[in-house]
């Protein structure tokens, strides 16, 4: 497989993963979660948040294949996002989505209309995302509608889940993931509601 063929194939794979994340967040949005949301709605939201994070984990492997031309053998077929992020975190630099924002170019820059900068306010680290992923497990496997919880404890868990959903969206809505000069740029939802996933390379420009 040529580099161009690999770049095109992995771009399509990454785009499909991000389309899935966007679709899951639209389902969550339709639940209209608020401070009075009940268990079934929250459990459904936790499920789609968990699957979205798994999509991000798979995306790290796709980006790794795009840039490094290989994926760790013990990561192939792995479905648990926590384990994938653990493997991803072992290499330097870490291949992991970075929240980005458009800014005015530096003063004196020639031929540059805009440039991308890390959005440190929205950015999440691998440990941050692993913790959120583990919290979704409680909703899906450690809690049920018949489990006795105090009203205050349930309210606390509800607030935490809604905050996690927003944090992951803010992190992913405009992000980049880089591996050896190969980049996937993603806008999950622009002001007009459109989604865009593109690739860029230090060698061939954008596609």
Tab-separated table of C-alpha atoms in Angstrom:
chain	number	residue	atom	x	y	z
A	1	UNK	CA	0.000	0.000	0.000
A	2	UNK	CA	1.362	3.424	-0.953
A	3	UNK	CA	1.475	6.326	1.496
A	4	UNK	CA	-1.281	8.098	-0.450
A	5	UNK	CA	-3.503	5.015	-0.319
A	6	UNK	CA	-2.899	4.596	3.411
A	7	UNK	CA	-3.560	8.294	4.009
A	8	UNK	CA	-6.852	8.137	2.123
A	9	UNK	CA	-7.978	4.908	3.800
A	10	UNK	CA	-7.184	6.076	7.318
A	11	UNK	CA	-8.840	9.445	6.664
A	12	UNK	CA	-12.047	7.652	5.699
A	13	UNK	CA	-11.793	5.496	8.824
A	14	UNK	CA	-11.234	8.506	11.072
A	15	UNK	CA	-14.062	10.412	9.423
A	16	UNK	CA	-16.440	7.476	9.993
A	17	UNK	CA	-15.473	7.338	13.677
A	18	UNK	CA	-16.082	11.056	14.132
A	19	UNK	CA	-19.409	10.856	12.300
A	20	UNK	CA	-20.397	8.227	14.831
A	21	UNK	CA	-19.341	10.464	17.728
A	22	UNK	CA	-21.362	13.336	16.263
A	23	UNK	CA	-24.423	11.074	15.847
A	24	UNK	CA	-24.167	9.857	19.439
A	25	UNK	CA	-23.990	13.403	20.725
A	26	UNK	CA	-27.079	14.279	18.734
A	27	UNK	CA	-28.876	11.452	20.534
A	28	UNK	CA	-27.641	12.837	23.865
A	29	UNK	CA	-28.786	16.316	22.877
A	30	UNK	CA	-32.233	14.903	22.120
A	31	UNK	CA	-32.483	13.631	25.703
A	32	UNK	CA	-32.506	17.252	26.912
A	33	UNK	CA	-30.688	16.434	30.141
A	34	UNK	CA	-31.078	18.832	33.019
A	35	UNK	CA	-31.097	18.888	36.796
A	36	UNK	CA	-34.282	16.836	36.853
A	37	UNK	CA	-33.266	14.107	34.381
A	38	UNK	CA	-34.222	10.611	35.505
A	39	UNK	CA	-32.184	7.420	35.555
A	40	UNK	CA	-33.194	5.989	32.125
A	41	UNK	CA	-32.185	9.182	30.299
A	42	UNK	CA	-28.923	9.432	32.214
A	43	UNK	CA	-28.058	5.782	31.613
A	44	UNK	CA	-28.698	6.241	27.875
A	45	UNK	CA	-26.490	9.327	27.831
A	46	UNK	CA	-23.716	7.502	29.709
A	47	UNK	CA	-23.846	4.685	27.154
A	48	UNK	CA	-23.410	7.063	24.219
A	49	UNK	CA	-20.673	8.986	26.025
A	50	UNK	CA	-18.831	5.724	26.656
A	51	UNK	CA	-19.172	4.633	23.012
A	52	UNK	CA	-18.001	8.079	21.877
A	53	UNK	CA	-14.866	7.762	23.993
A	54	UNK	CA	-14.260	4.304	22.535
A	55	UNK	CA	-14.517	5.916	19.092
A	56	UNK	CA	-11.819	8.378	20.117
A	57	UNK	CA	-9.612	5.503	21.305
A	58	UNK	CA	-10.007	3.724	17.961
A	59	UNK	CA	-9.237	7.048	16.284
A	60	UNK	CA	-5.897	7.177	18.107
A	61	UNK	CA	-5.002	3.815	16.562
A	62	UNK	CA	-6.088	4.990	13.099
A	63	UNK	CA	-3.945	8.112	13.459
A	64	UNK	CA	-1.066	5.937	14.615
A	65	UNK	CA	-1.382	3.760	11.523
A	66	UNK	CA	-1.540	6.862	9.332
A	67	UNK	CA	1.577	8.448	10.791
A	68	UNK	CA	3.680	5.529	12.036
A	69	UNK	CA	2.500	3.048	9.373
A	70	UNK	CA	1.777	0.499	12.085
A	71	UNK	CA	-0.319	-0.219	15.161
A	72	UNK	CA	0.906	-2.114	18.254
A	73	UNK	CA	-0.032	-5.748	17.810
A	74	UNK	CA	-1.562	-6.013	21.264
A	75	UNK	CA	-3.870	-3.065	20.463
A	76	UNK	CA	-5.398	-4.670	17.380
A	77	UNK	CA	-8.828	-5.985	18.250
A	78	UNK	CA	-8.796	-4.217	21.614
A	79	UNK	CA	-12.161	-2.613	22.404
A	80	UNK	CA	-11.599	-1.211	25.893
A	81	UNK	CA	-10.772	2.491	25.592
A	82	UNK	CA	-9.015	2.569	28.970
A	83	UNK	CA	-6.529	-0.056	27.807
A	84	UNK	CA	-6.011	1.627	24.429
A	85	UNK	CA	-5.303	4.983	26.070
A	86	UNK	CA	-2.872	3.271	28.437
A	87	UNK	CA	-0.938	1.902	25.449
A	88	UNK	CA	-1.097	5.205	23.580
A	89	UNK	CA	0.250	7.068	26.610
A	90	UNK	CA	3.408	4.953	26.734
A	91	UNK	CA	4.927	6.495	23.620
A	92	UNK	CA	6.363	9.974	23.192
A	93	UNK	CA	4.954	12.148	21.810
A	94	UNK	CA	1.520	10.858	22.749
A	95	UNK	CA	-0.816	10.404	19.771
A	96	UNK	CA	-4.007	11.835	21.223
A	97	UNK	CA	-6.588	14.462	20.189
A	98	UNK	CA	-5.741	18.045	21.089
A	99	UNK	CA	-8.472	20.668	21.320
A	100	UNK	CA	-7.644	23.564	19.010
A	101	UNK	CA	-8.929	27.026	18.247
A	102	UNK	CA	-8.396	29.444	15.386
A	103	UNK	CA	-6.460	32.578	16.273
A	104	UNK	CA	-5.137	35.578	14.418
A	105	UNK	CA	-1.682	34.863	12.977
A	106	UNK	CA	1.362	36.156	14.838
A	107	UNK	CA	2.306	39.730	14.052
A	108	UNK	CA	4.550	39.870	11.012
A	109	UNK	CA	3.423	36.523	9.581
A	110	UNK	CA	3.273	36.665	5.786
A	111	UNK	CA	0.647	34.850	3.709
A	112	UNK	CA	-1.130	33.437	6.767
A	113	UNK	CA	-4.811	34.241	7.263
A	114	UNK	CA	-5.246	32.194	10.427
A	115	UNK	CA	-3.457	29.586	12.460
A	116	UNK	CA	-4.384	26.889	14.941
A	117	UNK	CA	-3.475	26.999	18.613
A	118	UNK	CA	-4.103	24.582	21.449
A	119	UNK	CA	-7.287	25.346	23.338
A	120	UNK	CA	-5.928	24.764	26.810
A	121	UNK	CA	-9.255	25.642	28.424
A	122	UNK	CA	-11.084	22.762	26.724
A	123	UNK	CA	-8.232	20.296	26.361
A	124	UNK	CA	-8.350	16.927	28.128
A	125	UNK	CA	-5.406	14.641	28.835
A	126	UNK	CA	-5.394	10.837	28.514
A	127	UNK	CA	-5.751	10.480	32.329
A	128	UNK	CA	-8.698	12.904	32.270
A	129	UNK	CA	-10.499	10.891	29.591
A	130	UNK	CA	-9.712	7.565	31.253
A	131	UNK	CA	-11.331	8.804	34.474
A	132	UNK	CA	-14.451	9.940	32.604
A	133	UNK	CA	-14.597	6.599	30.784
A	134	UNK	CA	-14.457	4.727	34.086
A	135	UNK	CA	-17.253	6.879	35.482
A	136	UNK	CA	-19.549	5.806	32.635
A	137	UNK	CA	-19.019	2.219	33.772
A	138	UNK	CA	-20.853	2.983	37.006
A	139	UNK	CA	-23.981	4.043	35.132
A	140	UNK	CA	-23.977	0.989	32.891
A	141	UNK	CA	-22.730	-1.793	35.162
A	142	UNK	CA	-22.720	-0.700	38.796
A	143	UNK	CA	-26.036	1.117	39.049
A	144	UNK	CA	-29.598	0.152	38.250
A	145	UNK	CA	-33.015	1.732	38.812
A	146	UNK	CA	-33.553	-0.423	41.902
A	147	UNK	CA	-30.291	0.430	43.629
A	148	UNK	CA	-30.930	2.469	46.746
A	149	UNK	CA	-29.267	5.867	46.462
A	150	UNK	CA	-29.880	8.933	48.534
A	151	UNK	CA	-31.419	11.830	46.661
A	152	UNK	CA	-28.273	13.874	47.220
A	153	UNK	CA	-25.958	11.132	45.924
A	154	UNK	CA	-28.035	10.615	42.798
A	155	UNK	CA	-28.081	14.358	42.178
A	156	UNK	CA	-24.295	14.444	42.576
A	157	UNK	CA	-23.825	11.637	40.033
A	158	UNK	CA	-26.218	13.339	37.623
A	159	UNK	CA	-24.323	16.634	37.792
A	160	UNK	CA	-21.019	14.793	37.253
A	161	UNK	CA	-22.294	12.932	34.177
A	162	UNK	CA	-23.753	16.041	32.557
A	163	UNK	CA	-20.459	17.865	33.170
A	164	UNK	CA	-18.466	14.966	31.671
A	165	UNK	CA	-20.650	14.974	28.552
A	166	UNK	CA	-20.035	18.687	28.062
A	167	UNK	CA	-16.297	18.413	28.760
A	168	UNK	CA	-15.784	15.696	26.150
A	169	UNK	CA	-17.796	17.651	23.568
A	170	UNK	CA	-15.838	20.857	24.225
A	171	UNK	CA	-12.603	18.894	23.816
A	172	UNK	CA	-13.572	17.162	20.582
A	173	UNK	CA	-15.719	19.707	18.783
A	174	UNK	CA	-12.630	21.243	17.153
A	175	UNK	CA	-9.553	19.053	17.469
A	176	UNK	CA	-6.425	17.770	15.790
A	177	UNK	CA	-4.504	14.539	16.193
A	178	UNK	CA	-0.917	14.308	14.979
A	179	UNK	CA	1.405	11.382	14.295
A	180	UNK	CA	4.797	11.886	12.675
A	181	UNK	CA	3.695	14.953	10.736
A	182	UNK	CA	0.423	13.392	9.593
A	183	UNK	CA	-2.609	15.263	10.914
A	184	UNK	CA	-6.353	14.729	11.101
A	185	UNK	CA	-8.293	17.953	11.651
A	186	UNK	CA	-11.884	17.665	12.840
A	187	UNK	CA	-14.746	20.076	13.313
A	188	UNK	CA	-17.651	18.068	14.723
A	189	UNK	CA	-20.081	20.958	14.334
A	190	UNK	CA	-19.440	24.387	12.838
A	191	UNK	CA	-21.748	27.403	13.336
A	192	UNK	CA	-23.886	26.213	10.409
A	193	UNK	CA	-24.154	22.718	11.881
A	194	UNK	CA	-21.805	21.084	9.382
A	195	UNK	CA	-19.075	18.557	10.171
A	196	UNK	CA	-15.659	18.400	8.533
A	197	UNK	CA	-12.749	15.981	8.823
A	198	UNK	CA	-9.644	16.596	6.730
A	199	UNK	CA	-6.061	15.389	6.656
A	200	UNK	CA	-2.830	17.255	6.285
A	201	UNK	CA	0.729	16.136	5.806
A	202	UNK	CA	4.058	17.864	6.206
A	203	UNK	CA	4.900	16.450	2.779
A	204	UNK	CA	1.792	16.697	0.630
A	205	UNK	CA	-0.371	19.506	2.062
A	206	UNK	CA	-4.077	19.050	2.662
A	207	UNK	CA	-6.652	16.664	1.261
